[in-house]
Coordinates of C-alpha atoms (C1' of nucleotides) in Angstrom, one line a residue:
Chain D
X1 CA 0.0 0.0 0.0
X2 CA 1.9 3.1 -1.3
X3 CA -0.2 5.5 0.7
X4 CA 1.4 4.0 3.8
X5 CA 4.5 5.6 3.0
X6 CA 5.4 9.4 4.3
X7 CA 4.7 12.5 1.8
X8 CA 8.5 13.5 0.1
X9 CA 8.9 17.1 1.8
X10 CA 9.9 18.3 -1.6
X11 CA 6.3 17.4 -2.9
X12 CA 4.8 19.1 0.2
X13 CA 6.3 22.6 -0.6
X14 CA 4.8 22.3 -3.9
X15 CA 1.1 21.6 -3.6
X16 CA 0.6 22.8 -0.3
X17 CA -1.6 20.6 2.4
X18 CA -1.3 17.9 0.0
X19 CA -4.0 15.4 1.0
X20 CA -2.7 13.2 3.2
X21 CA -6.2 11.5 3.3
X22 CA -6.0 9.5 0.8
X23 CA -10.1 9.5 -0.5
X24 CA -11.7 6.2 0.1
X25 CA -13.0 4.2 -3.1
X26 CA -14.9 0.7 -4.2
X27 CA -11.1 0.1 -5.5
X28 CA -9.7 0.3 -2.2
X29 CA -12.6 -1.0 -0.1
X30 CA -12.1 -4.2 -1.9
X31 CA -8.2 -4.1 -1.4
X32 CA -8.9 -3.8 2.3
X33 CA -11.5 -6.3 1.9
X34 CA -9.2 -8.9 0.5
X35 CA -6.4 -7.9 3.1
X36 CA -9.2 -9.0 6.0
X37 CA -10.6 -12.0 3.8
X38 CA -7.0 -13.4 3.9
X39 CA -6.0 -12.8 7.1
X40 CA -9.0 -14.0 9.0
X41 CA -10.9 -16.1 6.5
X42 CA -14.6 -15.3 5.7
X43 CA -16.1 -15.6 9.1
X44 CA -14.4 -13.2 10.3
X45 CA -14.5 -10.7 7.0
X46 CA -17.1 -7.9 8.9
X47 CA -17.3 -4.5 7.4
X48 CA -15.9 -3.0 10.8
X49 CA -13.0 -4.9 10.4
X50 CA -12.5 -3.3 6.9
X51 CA -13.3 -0.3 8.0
X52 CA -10.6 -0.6 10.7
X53 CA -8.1 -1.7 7.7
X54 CA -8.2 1.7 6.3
X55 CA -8.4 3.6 9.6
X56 CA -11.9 4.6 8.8
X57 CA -15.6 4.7 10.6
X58 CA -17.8 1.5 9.3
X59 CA -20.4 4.1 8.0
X60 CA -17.9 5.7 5.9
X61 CA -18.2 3.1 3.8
X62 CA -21.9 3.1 2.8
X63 CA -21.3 5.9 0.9
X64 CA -19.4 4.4 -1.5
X65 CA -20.4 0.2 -1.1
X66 CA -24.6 0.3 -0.5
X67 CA -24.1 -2.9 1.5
X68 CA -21.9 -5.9 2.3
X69 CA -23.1 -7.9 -0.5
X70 CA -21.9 -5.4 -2.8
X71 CA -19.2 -5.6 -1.2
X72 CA -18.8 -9.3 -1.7
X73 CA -19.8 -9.0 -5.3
X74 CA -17.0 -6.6 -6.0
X75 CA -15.0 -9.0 -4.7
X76 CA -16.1 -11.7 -7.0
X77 CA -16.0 -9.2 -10.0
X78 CA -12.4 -8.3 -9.0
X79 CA -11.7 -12.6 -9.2
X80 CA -12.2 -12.5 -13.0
X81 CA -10.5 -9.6 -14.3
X82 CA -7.5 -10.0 -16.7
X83 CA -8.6 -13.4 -17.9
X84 CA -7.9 -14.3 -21.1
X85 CA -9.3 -16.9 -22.7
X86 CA -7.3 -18.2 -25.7
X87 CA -8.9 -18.7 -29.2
X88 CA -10.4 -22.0 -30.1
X89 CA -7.9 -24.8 -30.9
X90 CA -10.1 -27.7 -32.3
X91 CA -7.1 -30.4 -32.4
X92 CA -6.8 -29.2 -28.2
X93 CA -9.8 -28.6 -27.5
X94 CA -9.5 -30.7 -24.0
X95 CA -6.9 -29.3 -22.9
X96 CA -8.1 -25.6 -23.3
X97 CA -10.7 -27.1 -21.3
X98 CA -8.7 -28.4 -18.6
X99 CA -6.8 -25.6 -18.6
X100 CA -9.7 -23.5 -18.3
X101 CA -10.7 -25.2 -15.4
X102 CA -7.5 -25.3 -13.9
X103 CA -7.2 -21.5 -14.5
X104 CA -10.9 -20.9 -12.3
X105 CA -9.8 -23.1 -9.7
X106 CA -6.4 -21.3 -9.8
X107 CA -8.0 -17.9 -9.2
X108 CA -10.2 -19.0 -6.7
X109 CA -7.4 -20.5 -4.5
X110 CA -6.0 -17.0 -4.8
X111 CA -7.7 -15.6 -1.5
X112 CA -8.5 -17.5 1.3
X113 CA -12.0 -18.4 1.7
X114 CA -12.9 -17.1 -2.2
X115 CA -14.8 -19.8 -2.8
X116 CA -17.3 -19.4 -0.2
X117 CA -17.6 -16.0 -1.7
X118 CA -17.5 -17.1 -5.3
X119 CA -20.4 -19.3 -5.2
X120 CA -23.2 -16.9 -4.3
X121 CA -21.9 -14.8 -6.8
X122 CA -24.3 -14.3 -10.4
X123 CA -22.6 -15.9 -12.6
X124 CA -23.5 -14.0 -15.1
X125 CA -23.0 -10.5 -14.3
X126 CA -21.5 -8.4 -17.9
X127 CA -18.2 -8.8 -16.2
X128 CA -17.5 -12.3 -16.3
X129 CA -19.1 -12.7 -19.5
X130 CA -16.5 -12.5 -21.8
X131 CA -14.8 -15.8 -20.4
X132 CA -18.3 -17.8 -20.7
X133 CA -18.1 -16.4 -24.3
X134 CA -14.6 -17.9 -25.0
X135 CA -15.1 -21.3 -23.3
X136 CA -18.6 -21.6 -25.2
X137 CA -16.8 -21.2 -28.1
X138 CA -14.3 -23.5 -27.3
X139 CA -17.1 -25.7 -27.1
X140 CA -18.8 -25.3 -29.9
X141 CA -15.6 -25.4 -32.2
X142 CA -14.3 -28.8 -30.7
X143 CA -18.2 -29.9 -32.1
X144 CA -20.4 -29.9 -29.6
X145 CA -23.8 -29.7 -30.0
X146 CA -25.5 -26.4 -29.6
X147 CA -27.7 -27.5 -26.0
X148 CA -24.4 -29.3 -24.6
X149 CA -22.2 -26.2 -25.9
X150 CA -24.5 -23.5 -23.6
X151 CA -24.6 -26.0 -20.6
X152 CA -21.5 -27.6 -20.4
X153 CA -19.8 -24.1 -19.6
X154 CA -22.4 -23.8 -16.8
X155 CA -21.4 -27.0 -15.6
X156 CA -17.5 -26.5 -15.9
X157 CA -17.7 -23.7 -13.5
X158 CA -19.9 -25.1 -11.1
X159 CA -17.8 -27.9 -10.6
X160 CA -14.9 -25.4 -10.6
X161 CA -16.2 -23.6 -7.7
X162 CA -17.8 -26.6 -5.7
X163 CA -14.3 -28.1 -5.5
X164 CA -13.1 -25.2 -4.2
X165 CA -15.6 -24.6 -2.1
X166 CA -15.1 -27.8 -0.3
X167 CA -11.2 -27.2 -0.6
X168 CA -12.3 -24.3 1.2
X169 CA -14.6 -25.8 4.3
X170 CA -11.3 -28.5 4.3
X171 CA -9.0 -25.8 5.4
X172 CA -10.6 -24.0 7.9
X173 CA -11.7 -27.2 9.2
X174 CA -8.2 -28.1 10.3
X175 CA -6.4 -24.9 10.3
X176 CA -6.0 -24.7 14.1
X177 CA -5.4 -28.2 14.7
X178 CA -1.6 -27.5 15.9
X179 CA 0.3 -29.8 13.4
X180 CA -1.8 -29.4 10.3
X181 CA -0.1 -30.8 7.4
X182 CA -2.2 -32.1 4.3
X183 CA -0.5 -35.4 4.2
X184 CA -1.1 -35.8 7.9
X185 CA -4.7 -35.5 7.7
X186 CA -5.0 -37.2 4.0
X187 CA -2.7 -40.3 6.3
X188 CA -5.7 -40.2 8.7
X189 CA -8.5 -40.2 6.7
X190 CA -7.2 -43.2 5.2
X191 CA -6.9 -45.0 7.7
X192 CA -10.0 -44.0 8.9
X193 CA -11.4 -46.0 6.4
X194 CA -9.3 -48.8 6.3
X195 CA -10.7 -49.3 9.8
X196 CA -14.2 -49.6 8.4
X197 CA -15.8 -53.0 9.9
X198 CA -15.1 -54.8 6.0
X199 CA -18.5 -56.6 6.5
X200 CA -20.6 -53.4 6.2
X201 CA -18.4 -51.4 4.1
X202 CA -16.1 -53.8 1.8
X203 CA -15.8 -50.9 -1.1
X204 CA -14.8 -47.8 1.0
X205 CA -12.6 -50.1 3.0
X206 CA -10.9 -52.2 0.1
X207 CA -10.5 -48.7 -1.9
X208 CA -9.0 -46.8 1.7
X209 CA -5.7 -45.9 -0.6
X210 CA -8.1 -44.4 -3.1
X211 CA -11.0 -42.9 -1.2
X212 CA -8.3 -39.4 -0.3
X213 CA -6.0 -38.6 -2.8
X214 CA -2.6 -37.3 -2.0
X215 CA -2.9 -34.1 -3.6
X216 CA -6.0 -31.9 -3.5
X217 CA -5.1 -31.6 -7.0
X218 CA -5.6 -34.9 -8.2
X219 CA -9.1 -35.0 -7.0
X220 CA -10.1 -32.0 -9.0
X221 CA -8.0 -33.2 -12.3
X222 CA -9.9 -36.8 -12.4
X223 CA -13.2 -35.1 -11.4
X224 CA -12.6 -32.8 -14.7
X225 CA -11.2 -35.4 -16.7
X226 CA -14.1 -37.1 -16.4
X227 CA -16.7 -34.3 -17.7
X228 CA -14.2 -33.7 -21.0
X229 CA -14.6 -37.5 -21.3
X230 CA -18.2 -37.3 -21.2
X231 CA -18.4 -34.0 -23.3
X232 CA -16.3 -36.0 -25.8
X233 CA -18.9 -38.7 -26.1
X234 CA -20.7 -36.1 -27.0
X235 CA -18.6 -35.0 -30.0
X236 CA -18.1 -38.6 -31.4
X237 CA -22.0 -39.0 -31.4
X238 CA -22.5 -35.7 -33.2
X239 CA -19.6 -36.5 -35.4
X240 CA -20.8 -39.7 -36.8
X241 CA -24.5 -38.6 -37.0
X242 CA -23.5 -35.9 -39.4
X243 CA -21.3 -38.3 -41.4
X244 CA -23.6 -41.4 -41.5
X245 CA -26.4 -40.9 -39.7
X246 CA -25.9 -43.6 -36.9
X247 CA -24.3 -43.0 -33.8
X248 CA -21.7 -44.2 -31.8
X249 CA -22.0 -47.5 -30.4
X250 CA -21.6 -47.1 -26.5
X251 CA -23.2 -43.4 -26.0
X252 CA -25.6 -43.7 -23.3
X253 CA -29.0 -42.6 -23.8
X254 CA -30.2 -39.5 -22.1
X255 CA -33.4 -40.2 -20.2
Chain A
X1 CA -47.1 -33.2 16.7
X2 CA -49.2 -35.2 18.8
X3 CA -48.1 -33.0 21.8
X4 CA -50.1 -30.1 20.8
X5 CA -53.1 -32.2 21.5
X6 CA -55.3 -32.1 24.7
X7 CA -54.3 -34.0 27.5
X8 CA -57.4 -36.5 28.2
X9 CA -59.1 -36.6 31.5
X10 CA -59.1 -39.4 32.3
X11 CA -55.3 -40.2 31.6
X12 CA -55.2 -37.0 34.0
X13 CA -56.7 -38.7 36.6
X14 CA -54.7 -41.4 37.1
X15 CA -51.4 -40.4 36.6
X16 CA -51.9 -37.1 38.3
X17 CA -50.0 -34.0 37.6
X18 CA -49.1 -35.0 34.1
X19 CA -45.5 -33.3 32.3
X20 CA -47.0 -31.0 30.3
X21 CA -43.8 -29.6 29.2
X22 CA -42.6 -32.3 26.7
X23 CA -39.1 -32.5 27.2
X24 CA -36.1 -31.1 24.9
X25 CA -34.2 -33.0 22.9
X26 CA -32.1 -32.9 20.1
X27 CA -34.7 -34.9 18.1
X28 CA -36.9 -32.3 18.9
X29 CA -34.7 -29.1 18.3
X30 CA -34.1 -30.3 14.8
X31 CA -37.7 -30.5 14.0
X32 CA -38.3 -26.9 15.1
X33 CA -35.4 -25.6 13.3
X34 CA -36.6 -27.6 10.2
X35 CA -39.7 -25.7 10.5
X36 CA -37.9 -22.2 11.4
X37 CA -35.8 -23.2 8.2
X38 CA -38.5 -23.9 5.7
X39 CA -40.9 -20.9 6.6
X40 CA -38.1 -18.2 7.1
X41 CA -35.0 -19.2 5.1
X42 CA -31.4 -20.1 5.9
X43 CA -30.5 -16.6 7.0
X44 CA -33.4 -16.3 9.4
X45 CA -32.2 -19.5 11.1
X46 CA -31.3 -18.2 14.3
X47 CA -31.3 -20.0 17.4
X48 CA -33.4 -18.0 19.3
X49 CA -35.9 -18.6 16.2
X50 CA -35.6 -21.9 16.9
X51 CA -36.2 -21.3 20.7
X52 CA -39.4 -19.3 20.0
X53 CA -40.5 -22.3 17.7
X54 CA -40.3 -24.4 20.8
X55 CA -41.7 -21.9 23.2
X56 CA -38.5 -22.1 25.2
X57 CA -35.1 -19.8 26.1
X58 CA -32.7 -19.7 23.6
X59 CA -30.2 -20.7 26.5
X60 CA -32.3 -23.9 27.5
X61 CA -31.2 -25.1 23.6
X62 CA -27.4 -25.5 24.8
X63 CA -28.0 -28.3 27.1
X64 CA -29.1 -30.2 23.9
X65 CA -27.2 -29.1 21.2
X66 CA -23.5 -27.5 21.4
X67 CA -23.3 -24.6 19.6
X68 CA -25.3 -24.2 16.1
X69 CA -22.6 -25.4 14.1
X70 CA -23.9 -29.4 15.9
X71 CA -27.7 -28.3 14.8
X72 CA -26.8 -28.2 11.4
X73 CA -24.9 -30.9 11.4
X74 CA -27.9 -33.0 13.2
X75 CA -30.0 -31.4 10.5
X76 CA -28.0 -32.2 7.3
X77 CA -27.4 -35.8 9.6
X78 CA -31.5 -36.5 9.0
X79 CA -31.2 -35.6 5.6
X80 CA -30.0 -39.2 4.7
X81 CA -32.0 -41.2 7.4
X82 CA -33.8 -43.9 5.9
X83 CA -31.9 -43.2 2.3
X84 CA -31.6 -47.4 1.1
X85 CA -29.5 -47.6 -2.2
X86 CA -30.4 -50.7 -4.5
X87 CA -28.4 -53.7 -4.9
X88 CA -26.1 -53.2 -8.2
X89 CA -27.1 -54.2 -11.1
X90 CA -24.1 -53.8 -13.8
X91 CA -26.7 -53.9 -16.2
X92 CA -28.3 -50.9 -15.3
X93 CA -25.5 -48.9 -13.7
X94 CA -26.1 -45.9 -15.4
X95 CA -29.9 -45.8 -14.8
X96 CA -28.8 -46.3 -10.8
X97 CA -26.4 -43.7 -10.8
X98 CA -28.3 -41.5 -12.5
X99 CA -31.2 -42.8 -9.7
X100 CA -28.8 -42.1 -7.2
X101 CA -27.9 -38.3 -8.1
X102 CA -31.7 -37.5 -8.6
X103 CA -32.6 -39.1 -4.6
X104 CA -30.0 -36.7 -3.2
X105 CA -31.4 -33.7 -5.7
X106 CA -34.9 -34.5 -4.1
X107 CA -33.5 -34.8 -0.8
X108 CA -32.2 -31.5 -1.2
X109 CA -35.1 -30.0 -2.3
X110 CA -37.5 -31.2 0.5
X111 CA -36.4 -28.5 2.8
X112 CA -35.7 -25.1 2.0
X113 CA -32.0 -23.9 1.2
X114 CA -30.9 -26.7 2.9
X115 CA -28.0 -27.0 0.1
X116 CA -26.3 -24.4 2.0
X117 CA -26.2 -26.3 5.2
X118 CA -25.1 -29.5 2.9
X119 CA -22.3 -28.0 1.2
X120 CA -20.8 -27.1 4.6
X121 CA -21.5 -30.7 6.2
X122 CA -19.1 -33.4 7.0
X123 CA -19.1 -35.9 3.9
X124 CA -17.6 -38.6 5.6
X125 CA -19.5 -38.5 8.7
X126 CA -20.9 -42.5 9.9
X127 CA -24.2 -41.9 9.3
X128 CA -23.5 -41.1 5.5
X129 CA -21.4 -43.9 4.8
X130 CA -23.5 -47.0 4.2
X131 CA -25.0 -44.7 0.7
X132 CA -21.4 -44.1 0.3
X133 CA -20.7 -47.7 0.1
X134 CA -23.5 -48.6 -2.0
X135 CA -22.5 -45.9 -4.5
X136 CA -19.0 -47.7 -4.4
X137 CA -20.2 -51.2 -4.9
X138 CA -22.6 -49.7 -7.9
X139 CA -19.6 -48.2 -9.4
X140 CA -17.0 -51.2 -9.3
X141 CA -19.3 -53.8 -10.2
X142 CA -20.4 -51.6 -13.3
X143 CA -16.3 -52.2 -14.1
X144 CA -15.1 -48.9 -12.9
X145 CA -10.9 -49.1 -11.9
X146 CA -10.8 -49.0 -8.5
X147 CA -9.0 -45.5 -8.7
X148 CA -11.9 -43.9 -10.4
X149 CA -14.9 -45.5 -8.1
X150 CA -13.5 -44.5 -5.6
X151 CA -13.3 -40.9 -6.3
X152 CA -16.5 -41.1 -8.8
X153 CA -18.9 -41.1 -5.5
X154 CA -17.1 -37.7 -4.0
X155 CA -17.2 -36.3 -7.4
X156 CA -21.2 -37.1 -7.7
X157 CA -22.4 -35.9 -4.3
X158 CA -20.4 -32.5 -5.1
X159 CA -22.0 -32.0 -8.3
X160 CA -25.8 -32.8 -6.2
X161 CA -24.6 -30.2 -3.3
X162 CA -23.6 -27.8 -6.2
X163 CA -26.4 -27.5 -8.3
X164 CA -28.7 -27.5 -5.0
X165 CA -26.9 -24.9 -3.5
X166 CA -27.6 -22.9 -7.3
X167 CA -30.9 -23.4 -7.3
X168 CA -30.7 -22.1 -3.7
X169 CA -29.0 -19.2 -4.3
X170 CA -31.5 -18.3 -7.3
X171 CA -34.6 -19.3 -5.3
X172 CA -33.7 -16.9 -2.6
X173 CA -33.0 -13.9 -5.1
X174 CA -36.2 -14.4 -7.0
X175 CA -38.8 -15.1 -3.8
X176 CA -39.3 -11.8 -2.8
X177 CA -40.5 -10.2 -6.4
X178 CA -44.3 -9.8 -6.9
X179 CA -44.4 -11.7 -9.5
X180 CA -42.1 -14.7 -9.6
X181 CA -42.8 -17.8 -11.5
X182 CA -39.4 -20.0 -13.0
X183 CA -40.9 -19.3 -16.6
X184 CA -41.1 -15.7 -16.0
X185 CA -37.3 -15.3 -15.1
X186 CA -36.5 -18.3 -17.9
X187 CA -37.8 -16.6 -20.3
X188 CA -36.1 -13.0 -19.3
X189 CA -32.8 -14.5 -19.1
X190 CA -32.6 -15.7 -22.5
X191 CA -33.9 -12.2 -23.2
X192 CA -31.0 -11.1 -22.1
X193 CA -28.8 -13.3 -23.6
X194 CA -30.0 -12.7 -27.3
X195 CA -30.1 -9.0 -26.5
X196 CA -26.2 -9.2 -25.8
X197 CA -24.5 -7.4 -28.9
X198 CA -23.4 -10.5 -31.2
X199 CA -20.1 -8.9 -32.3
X200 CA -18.8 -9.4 -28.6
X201 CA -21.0 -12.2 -27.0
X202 CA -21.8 -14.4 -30.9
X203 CA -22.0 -17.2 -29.5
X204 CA -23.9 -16.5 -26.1
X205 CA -26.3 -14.7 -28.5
X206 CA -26.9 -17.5 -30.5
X207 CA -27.3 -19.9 -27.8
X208 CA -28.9 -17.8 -25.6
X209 CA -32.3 -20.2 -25.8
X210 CA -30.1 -23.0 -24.4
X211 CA -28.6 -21.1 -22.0
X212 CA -31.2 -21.3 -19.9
X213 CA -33.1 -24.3 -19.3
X214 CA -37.0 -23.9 -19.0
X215 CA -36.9 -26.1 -16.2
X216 CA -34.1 -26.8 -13.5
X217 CA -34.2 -30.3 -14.3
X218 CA -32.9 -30.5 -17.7
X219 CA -30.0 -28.6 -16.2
X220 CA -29.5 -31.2 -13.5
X221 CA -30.0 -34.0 -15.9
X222 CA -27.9 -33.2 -19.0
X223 CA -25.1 -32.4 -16.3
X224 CA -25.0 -36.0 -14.8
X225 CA -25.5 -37.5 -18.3
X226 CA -22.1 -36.5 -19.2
X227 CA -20.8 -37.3 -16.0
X228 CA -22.1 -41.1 -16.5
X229 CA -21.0 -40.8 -20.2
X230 CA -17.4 -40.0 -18.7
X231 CA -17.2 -42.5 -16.6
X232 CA -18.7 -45.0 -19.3
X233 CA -15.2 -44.1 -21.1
X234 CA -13.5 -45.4 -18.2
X235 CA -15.2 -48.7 -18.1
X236 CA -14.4 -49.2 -21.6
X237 CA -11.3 -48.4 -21.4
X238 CA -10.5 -51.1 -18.5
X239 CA -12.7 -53.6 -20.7
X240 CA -10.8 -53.5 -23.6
X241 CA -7.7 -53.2 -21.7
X242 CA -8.5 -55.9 -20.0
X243 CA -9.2 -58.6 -22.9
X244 CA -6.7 -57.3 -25.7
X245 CA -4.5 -55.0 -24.0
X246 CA -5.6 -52.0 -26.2
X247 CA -7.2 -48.9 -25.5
X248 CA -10.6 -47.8 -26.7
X249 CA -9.9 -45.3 -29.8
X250 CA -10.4 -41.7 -28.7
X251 CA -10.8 -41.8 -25.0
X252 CA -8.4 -39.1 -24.1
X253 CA -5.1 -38.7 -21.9
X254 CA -5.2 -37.5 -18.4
X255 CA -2.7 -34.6 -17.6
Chain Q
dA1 C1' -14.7 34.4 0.6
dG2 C1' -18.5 32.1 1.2
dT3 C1' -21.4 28.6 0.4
dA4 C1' -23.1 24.1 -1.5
dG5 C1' -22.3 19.4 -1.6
dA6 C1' -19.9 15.5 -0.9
dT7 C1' -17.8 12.8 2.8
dC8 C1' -16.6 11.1 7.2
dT9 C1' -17.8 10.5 12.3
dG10 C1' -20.0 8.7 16.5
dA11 C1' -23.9 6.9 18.4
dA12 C1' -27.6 4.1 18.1
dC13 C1' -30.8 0.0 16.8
dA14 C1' -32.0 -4.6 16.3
dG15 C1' -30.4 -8.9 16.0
dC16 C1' -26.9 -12.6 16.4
dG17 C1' -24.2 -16.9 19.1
dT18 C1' -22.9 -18.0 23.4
dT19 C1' -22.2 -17.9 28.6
dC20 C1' -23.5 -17.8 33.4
dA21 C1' -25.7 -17.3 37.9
dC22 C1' -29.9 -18.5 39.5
dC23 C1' -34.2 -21.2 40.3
dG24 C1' -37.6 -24.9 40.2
dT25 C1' -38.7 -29.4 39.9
dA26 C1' -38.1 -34.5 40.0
dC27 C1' -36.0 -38.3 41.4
dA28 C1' -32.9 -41.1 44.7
dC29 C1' -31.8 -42.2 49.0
dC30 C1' -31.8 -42.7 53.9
Chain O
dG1 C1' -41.8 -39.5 54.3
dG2 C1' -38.7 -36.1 54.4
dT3 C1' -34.2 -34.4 52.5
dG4 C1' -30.6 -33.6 49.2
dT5 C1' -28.7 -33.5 44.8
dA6 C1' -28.5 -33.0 40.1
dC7 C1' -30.4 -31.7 36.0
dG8 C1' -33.0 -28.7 32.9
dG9 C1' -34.9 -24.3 32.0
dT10 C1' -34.7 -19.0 32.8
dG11 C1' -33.3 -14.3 32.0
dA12 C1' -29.8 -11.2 31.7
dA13 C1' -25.6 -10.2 30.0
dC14 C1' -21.3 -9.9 26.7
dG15 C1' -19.3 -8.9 22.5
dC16 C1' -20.1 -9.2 18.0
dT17 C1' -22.8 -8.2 13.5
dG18 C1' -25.0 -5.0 9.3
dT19 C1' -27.2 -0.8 8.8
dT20 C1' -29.0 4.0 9.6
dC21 C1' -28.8 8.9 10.7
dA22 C1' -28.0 13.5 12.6
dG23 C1' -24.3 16.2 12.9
dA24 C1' -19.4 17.6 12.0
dT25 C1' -15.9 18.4 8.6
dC26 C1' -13.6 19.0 4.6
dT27 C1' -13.6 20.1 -1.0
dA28 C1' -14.4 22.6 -4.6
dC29 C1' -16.7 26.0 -7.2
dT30 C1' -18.7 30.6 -7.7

DNA sequence: AGTAGATCTGAACAGCGTTCACCGTACACC
DNA sequence: GGTGTACGGTGAACGCTGTTCAGATCTACT
């Protein structure tokens, strides 16, 4: 925060009584905003305690943010700025995908507790807009059909933000146990379910190594992997309808 | 309840001096905040709404219950109570899965924004494990690798909680408007999608009636298909692995 | 220079989760 | 049958929350 720093003197001659009240703003109400967010997590994100941030009376900022949820929305907006979406790629159209993906889930782990703050968020506010653009595009050039093309963006970020919504609960869950280390609790939880009685639950016990991965990371890669595998399907079925009029032999049919 | 009734005479007689006062539980608490949570909302769930329900001080609910954190854990607890998840068939896996994800949506549904108290639950919790395990045991016997069943189930319930906790959200921001019916803001939305100027948004523009589904459902529907399609790829993938040592064609790489 | 308008302050309101000293009743025991 | 103990409910209180509002203060334009 350059306002922080003391005025030069030189500068203080010049423009006399230089303000050294720097005016308050949306811009800087979310800056102090994501300062509190990250230091204390969302619980604790109050609009006193932003208002403390800045050295600043908690009605001083209605004037400029009507209420806390436009605060939080601001906060959302702020999440999606400066992404660029790269042009269609029909031969990689999974990976843009994943990397897509990877890119939200990226962003959200930015701030602590973003998630929580993401998901009540309208998802389609003009802002974020122009990425939904992009990815349906994406879509629709790898050959999806038209209905899967507008949903499957809706879905993509939905899972995006569940998973890191639940990364989220998952943190400040354990955060104040005193040695809290992922692979610690990831060690536990699998041997929490080894210890299943194997009579009721022979699947979650037999699968213990699998049921917590090691990585937060892979969990969210397989659970993605999997919707590009199904939105593939997709793309074979529409492919070979258009060439031959059949379909592909294992599609599933939608009920 | 039966307690509201009139106590009759003659039980009065004979065993004088009757309780009147039905005592507290934790049974009963969650029943009153179930009904405090359906008439005013998740927000409006406060514990002394729930004492008021119950005719009782908000301090006499600590005795029972913890702190509010335990009530909604009891309450997303009852959720799954009497949940029984059929016997696989791999025949039918798809159709049971798909069975599966549309219980928990309904679940969901039968109380009021209780997707936000899900989301926030403990997934691994005793009493949710026996569903668990019969997702598992669906998903192995349908040919799933181990690797992938295991995480399949987590990936499932997260997409239920997510889209639950959407329709939430949206539910909330539409009740209070005079006139609110789904069709109504369905039909607004992709109102404002085709209004979007097509040389920034073309293909939001031109997709903008599948952008919006006329009724939650499709959305929830089309969005497990390709879930179950993408899983489908894995089981053919370990089929035909497993008889020629091949891969099935275009099944794609995970990063 | 003086005034109009924007901006910030401090106090207040209603509600929240949680705690605690107190009180009444019911049951167990002698 | 009387007495004591322990439990369950009460009401007040604490510290926190989002939001409002009358008044003070400071900015900028005429």
């Amino acid at each position: 925060m350059s306002e922080e720093l003391p005025t030069p003197p030189w500068d203080r001659s010049r423009r006399r009584a230089a303000p050294v009240r720097v005016p308050l703003t949306p811009e800087r109400i979310v800056d102090a905003a994501y300062v509190v967010l990250d230091r204390e997590g969302y619980d604790k994100l109050s609009m006193r305690q932003v208002a403390t941030e800045l050295g600043v009376a908690v009605s001083a900022l209605y004037t400029h943010v009507s209420s806390k949820d436009e605060l939080l929305e601001l906060m959302y907006l702020r999440l999606f700025r400066g992404w660029e979406v790269p042009d269609p790629d029909p031969e990689r159209w999974r990976e843009q995908v994943a990397e897509f993906a990877r890119e939200g889930l990226d962003r959200l782990r930015r701030h602590r507790d973003m998630a929580r703050i993401s998901m009540v968020g309208v998802p389609f506010s003009p802002e974020v807009l122009p990425q939904m653009e992009r990815l349906v595009t994406i879509f629709r050039s790898a050959g999806l059909p038209d209905p899967v093309a507008a949903r499957a963006g809706d879905l993509l970020s939905t899972l995006v933000d569940a998973f890191a919504f639940e990364e989220s609960i998952w943190q400040d869950r354990y955060r104040d146990s005193p040695d809290f280390s992922w692979t610690k609790v990831s060690e536990s939880f699998q041997q929490y379910f080894k210890d299943l009685p194997p009579d009721r639950f022979p699947n979650l016990s037999a699968l213990a190594p699998h049921m917590i991965s090691d990585s937060q990371d892979d969990r969210f890669d397989l659970a993605v992997e999997i919707v590009i595998r199904g939105l593939a399907s997709f793309v074979e079925e529409a492919a070979t309808a258009g060439e031959s009029g059949g379909r592909s032999a294992p599609a599933g049919e939608p009920r």
